[in-house]
mmCIF file of C-alpha atoms in Angstrom:
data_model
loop_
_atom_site.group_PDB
_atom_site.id
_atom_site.type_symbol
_atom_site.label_atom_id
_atom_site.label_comp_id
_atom_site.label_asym_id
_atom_site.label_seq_id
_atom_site.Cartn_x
_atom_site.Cartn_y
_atom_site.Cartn_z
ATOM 1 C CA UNK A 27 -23.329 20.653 -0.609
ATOM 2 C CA UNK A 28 -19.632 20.161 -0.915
ATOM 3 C CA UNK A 29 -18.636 16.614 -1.618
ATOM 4 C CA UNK A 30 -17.174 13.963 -4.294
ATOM 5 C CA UNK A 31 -19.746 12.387 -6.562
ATOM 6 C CA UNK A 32 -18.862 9.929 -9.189
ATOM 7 C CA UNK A 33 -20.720 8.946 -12.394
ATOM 8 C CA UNK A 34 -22.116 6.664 -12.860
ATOM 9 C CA UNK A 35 -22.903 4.206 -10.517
ATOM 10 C CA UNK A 36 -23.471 1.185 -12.175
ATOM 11 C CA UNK A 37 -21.193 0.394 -15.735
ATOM 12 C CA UNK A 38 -21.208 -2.568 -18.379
ATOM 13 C CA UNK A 39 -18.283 -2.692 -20.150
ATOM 14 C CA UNK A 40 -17.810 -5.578 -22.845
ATOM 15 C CA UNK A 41 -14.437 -7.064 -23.056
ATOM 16 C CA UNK A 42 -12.127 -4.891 -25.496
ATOM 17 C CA UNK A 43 -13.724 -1.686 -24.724
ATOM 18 C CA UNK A 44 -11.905 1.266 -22.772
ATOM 19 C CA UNK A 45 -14.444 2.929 -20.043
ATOM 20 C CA UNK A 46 -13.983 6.437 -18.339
ATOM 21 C CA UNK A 47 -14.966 6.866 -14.969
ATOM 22 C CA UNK A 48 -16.178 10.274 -13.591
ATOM 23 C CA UNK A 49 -14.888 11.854 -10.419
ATOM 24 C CA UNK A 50 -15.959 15.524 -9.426
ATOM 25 C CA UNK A 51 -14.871 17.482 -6.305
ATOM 26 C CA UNK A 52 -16.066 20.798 -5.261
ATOM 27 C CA UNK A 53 -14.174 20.861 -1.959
ATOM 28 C CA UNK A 54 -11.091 22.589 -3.177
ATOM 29 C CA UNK A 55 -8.769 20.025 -2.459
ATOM 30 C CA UNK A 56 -5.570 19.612 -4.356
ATOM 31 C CA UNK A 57 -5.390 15.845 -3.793
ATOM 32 C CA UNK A 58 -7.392 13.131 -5.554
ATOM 33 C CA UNK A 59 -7.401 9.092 -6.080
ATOM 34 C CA UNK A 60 -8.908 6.082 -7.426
ATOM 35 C CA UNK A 61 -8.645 3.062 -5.111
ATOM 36 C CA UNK A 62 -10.251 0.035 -6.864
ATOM 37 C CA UNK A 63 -11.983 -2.293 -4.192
ATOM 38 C CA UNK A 64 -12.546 -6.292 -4.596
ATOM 39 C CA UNK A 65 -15.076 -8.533 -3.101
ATOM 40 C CA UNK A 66 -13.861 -8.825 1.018
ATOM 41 C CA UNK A 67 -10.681 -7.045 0.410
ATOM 42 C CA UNK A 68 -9.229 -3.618 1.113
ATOM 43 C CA UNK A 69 -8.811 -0.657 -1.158
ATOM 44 C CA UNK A 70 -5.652 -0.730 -3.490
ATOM 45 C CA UNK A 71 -4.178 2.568 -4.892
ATOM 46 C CA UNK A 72 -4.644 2.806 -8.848
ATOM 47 C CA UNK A 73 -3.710 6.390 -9.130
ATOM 48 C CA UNK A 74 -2.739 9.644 -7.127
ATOM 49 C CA UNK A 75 -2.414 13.241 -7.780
ATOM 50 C CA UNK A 76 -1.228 16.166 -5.850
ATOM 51 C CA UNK A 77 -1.638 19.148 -8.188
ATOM 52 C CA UNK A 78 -3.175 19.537 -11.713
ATOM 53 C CA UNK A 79 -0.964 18.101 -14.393
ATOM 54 C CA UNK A 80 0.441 16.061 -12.687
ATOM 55 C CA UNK A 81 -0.188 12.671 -11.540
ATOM 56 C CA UNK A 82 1.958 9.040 -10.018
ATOM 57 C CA UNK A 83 0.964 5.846 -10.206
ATOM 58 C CA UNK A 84 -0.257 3.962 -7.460
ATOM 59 C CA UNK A 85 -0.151 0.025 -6.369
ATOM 60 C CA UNK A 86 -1.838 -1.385 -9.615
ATOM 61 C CA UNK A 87 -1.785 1.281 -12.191
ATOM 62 C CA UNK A 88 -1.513 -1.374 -15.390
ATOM 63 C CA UNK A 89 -4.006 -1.495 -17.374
ATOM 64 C CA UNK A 90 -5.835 1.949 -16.370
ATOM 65 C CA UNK A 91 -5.098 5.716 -17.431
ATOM 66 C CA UNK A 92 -5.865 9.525 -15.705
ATOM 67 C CA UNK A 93 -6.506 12.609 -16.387
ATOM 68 C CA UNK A 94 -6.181 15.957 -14.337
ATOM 69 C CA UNK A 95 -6.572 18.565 -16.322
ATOM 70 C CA UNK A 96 -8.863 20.436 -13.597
ATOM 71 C CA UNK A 97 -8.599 20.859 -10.046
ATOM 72 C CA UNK A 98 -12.304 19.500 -9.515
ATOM 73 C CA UNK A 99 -12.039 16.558 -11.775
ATOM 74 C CA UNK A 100 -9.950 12.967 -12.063
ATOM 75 C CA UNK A 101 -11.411 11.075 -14.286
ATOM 76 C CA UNK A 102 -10.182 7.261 -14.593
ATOM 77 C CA UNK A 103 -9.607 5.270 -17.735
ATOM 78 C CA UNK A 104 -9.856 1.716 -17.536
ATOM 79 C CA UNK A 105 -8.685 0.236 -20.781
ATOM 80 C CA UNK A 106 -8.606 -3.517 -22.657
ATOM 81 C CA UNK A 107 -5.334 -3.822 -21.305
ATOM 82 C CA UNK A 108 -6.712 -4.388 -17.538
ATOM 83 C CA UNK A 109 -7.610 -7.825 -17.577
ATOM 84 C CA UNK A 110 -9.847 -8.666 -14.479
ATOM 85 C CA UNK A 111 -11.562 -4.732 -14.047
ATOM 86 C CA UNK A 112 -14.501 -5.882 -12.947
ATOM 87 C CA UNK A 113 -14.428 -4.517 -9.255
ATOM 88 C CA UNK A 114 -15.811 -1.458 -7.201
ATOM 89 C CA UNK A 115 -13.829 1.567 -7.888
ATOM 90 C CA UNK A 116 -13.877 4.477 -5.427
ATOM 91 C CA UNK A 117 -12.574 8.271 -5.878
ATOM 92 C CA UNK A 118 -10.896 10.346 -3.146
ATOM 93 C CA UNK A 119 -9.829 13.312 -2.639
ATOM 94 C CA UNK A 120 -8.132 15.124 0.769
ATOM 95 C CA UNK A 121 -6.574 18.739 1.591
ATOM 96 C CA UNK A 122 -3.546 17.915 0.264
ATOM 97 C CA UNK A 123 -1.433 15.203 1.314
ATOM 98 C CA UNK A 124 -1.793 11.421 1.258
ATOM 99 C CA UNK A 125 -1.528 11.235 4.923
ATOM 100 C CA UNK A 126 -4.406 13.735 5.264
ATOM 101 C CA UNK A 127 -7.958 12.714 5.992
ATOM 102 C CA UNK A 128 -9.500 11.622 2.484
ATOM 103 C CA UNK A 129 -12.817 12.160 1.453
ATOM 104 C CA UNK A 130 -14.665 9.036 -0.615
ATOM 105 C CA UNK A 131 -17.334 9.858 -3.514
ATOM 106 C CA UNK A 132 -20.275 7.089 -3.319
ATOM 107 C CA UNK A 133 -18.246 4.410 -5.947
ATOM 108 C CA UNK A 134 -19.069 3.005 -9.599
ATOM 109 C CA UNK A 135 -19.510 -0.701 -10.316
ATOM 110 C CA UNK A 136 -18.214 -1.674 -13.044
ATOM 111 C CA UNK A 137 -18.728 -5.050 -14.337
ATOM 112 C CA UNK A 138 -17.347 -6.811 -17.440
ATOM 113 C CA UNK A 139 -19.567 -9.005 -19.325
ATOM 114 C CA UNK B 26 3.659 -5.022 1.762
ATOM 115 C CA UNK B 27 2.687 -2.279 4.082
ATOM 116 C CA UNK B 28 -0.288 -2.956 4.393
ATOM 117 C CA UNK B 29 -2.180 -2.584 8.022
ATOM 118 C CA UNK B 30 -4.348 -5.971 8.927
ATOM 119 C CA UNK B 31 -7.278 -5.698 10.784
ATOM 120 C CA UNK B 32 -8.667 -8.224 13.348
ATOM 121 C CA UNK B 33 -10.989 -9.734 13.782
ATOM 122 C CA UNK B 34 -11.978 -10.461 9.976
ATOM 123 C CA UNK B 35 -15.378 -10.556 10.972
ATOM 124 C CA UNK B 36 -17.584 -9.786 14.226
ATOM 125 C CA UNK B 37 -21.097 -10.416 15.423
ATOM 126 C CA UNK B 38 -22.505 -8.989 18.424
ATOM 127 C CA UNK B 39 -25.858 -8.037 20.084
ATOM 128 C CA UNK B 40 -26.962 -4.748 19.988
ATOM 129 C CA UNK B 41 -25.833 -2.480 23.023
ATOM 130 C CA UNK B 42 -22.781 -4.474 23.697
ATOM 131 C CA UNK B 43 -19.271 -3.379 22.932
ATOM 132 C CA UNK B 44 -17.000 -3.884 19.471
ATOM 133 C CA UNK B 45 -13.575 -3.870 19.523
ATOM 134 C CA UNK B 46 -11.502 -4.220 16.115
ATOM 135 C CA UNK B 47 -7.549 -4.634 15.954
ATOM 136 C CA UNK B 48 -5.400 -3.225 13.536
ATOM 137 C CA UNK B 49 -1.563 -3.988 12.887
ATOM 138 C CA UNK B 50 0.858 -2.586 10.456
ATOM 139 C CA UNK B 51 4.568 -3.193 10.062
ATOM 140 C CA UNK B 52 6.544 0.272 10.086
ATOM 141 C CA UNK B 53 6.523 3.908 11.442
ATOM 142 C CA UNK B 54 3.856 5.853 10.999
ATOM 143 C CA UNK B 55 2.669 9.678 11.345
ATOM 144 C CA UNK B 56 -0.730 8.934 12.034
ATOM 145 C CA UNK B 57 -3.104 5.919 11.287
ATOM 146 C CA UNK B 58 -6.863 6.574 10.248
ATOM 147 C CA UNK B 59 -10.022 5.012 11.043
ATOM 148 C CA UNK B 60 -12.595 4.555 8.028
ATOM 149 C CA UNK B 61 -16.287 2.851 7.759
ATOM 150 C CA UNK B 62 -18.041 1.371 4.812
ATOM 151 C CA UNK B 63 -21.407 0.779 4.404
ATOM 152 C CA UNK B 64 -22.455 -1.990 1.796
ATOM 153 C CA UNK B 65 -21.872 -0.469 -1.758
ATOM 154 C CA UNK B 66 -21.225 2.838 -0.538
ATOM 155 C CA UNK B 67 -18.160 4.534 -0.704
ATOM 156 C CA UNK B 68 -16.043 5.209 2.610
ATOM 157 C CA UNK B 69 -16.739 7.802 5.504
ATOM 158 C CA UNK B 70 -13.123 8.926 7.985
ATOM 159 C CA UNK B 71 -13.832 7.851 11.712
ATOM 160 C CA UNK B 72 -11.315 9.043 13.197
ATOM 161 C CA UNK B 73 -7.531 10.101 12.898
ATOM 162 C CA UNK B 74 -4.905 9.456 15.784
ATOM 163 C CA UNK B 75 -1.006 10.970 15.223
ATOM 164 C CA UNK B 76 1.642 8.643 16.256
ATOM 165 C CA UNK B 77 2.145 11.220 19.350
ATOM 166 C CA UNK B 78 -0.844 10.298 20.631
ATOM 167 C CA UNK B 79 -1.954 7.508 22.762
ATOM 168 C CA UNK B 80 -5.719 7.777 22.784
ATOM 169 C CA UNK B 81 -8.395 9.527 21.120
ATOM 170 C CA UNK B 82 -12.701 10.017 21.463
ATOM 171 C CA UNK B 83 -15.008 10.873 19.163
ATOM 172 C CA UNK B 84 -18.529 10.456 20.230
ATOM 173 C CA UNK B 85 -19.103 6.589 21.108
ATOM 174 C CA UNK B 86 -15.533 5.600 19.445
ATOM 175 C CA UNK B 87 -12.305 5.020 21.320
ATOM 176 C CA UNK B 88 -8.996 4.661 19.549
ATOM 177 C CA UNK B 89 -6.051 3.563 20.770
ATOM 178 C CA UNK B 90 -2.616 3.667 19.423
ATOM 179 C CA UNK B 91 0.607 1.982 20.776
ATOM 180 C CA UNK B 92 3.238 2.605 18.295
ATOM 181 C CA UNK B 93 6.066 -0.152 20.768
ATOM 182 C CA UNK B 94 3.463 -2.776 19.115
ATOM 183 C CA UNK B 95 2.601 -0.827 15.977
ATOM 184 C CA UNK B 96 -0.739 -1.231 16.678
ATOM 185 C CA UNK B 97 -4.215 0.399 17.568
ATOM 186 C CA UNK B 98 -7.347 -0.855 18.396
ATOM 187 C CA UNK B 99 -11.386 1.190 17.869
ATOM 188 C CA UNK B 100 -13.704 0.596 20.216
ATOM 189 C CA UNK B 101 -17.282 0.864 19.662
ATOM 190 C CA UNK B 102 -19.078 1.674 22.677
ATOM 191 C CA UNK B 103 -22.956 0.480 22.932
ATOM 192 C CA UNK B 104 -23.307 -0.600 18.999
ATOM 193 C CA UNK B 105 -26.240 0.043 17.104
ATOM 194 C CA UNK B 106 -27.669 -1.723 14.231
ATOM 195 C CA UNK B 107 -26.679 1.140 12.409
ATOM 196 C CA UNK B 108 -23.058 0.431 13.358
ATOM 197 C CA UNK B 109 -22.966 -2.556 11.021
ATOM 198 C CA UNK B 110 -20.613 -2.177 8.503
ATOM 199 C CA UNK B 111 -16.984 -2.833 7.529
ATOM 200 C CA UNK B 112 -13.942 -0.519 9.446
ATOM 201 C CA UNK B 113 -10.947 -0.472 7.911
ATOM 202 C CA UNK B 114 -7.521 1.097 9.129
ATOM 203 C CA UNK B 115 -4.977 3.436 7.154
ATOM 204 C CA UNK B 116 -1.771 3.878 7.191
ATOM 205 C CA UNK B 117 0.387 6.536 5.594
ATOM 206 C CA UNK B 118 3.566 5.403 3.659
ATOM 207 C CA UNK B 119 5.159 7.350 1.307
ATOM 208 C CA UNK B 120 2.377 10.162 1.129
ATOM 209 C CA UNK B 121 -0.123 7.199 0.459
ATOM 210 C CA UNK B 122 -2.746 5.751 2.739
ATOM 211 C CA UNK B 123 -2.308 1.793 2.567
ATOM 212 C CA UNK B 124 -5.991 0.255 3.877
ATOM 213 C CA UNK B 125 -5.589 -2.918 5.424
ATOM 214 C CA UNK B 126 -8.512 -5.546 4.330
ATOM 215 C CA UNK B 127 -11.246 -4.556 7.369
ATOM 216 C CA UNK B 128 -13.291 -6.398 9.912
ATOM 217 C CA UNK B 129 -17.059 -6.690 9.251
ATOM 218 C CA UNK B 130 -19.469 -5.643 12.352
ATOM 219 C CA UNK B 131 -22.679 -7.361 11.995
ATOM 220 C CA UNK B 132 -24.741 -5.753 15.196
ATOM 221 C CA UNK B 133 -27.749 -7.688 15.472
ATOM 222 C CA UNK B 134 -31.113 -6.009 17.088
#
């Protein structure tokens, strides 16, 4: 099946610690992103990128780093220096351009405690 | 911001009737996407209508788009229980998609 899946679902992150979220694609699209959703609210742009090696920040980038070293993977960073990260965080990923019809991987939870 | 807002915030209907959600956003656009979310999942694409276009189907969904209002309404057509769920619209600026906040559809059976 071709899709986005993200890892995991659920995280616990104590307050100081850096997390890595997982994001996988296997549709063979150049573009991926991490949109971080809050309670009622829309999704907010963290991060973009178009190709591998190469990635912009989004909306509200502080506090959070990426990766694309692959075509198939963008995995997020959320570090100590993003104070309020607890919040559901969802991966995307579309043909090519922002504009284009994005696909969404299921989401991961995190929650500080 | 850029940001498309949806209305109503929040809608409750009986199940067969119609659901009709507004969306507004504040400058030109190429196209402006349709997207549903199911509690806690992640989100699925509706539908897509290009700023060229005026109206578009897609099974029981009915889009509209008048870009002299910058604005476009989704229709649901004889909802479901299954319908309920939040539908947010998206806008492309600047080779972004900017999601406005969503209406909730509550379709009670």
């Amino acid at each position: 099946d071709g899709g986005i899946t993200q890892s995991p679902k659920y995280l616990f992150r104590k307050e100081g610690q850096n997390v890595t979220l997982s994001c996988e694609q296997n549709l063979n699209h150049d573009a991926m992103y991490w949109y971080r959703q809050d309670p009622g609210q829309g999704l907010r742009l963290i991060y973009y990128s178009q190709i591998v090696n190469d990635f912009q920040k989004g909306d509200i980038a502080e506090g959070y780093s990426v990766s694309r070293e692959k075509k198939e993977s963008f995995p997020l960073t959320v570090t100590s220096a993003q104070k309020n990260p607890t919040a559901f965080y969802l991966c995307a990923s579309s043909i090519s351009r922002g504009g284009d019809e994005q696909f969404f991987g299921p989401g991961t939870r995190l929650t500080v405690l | 911001s850029q940001q498309g807002e949806e209305d109503p915030q929040a809608l409750s209907i009986q199940e067969g009737e119609n659901a009709t959600m507004n969306c507004s956003y504040k400058t030109s656009i190429n196209n402006l996407q349709w997207y549903r979310q199911n509690s806690g999942r992640g989100l699925v694409h509706l539908i897509l209508i290009r700023s060229n276009e005026r109206e578009k189907h897609s099974g029981r969904l009915r889009v509209t788009l008048d870009t002299s209002k910058k604005s476009s309404s989704l229709l649901i057509t004889a909802s479901r229980a299954a319908d309920t769920a939040s539908y947010f619209c998206a806008t492309e600026y600047g080779n972004k998609l900017v999601f406005g906040a969503g209406t909730i559809l509550r379709v009670k059976s």
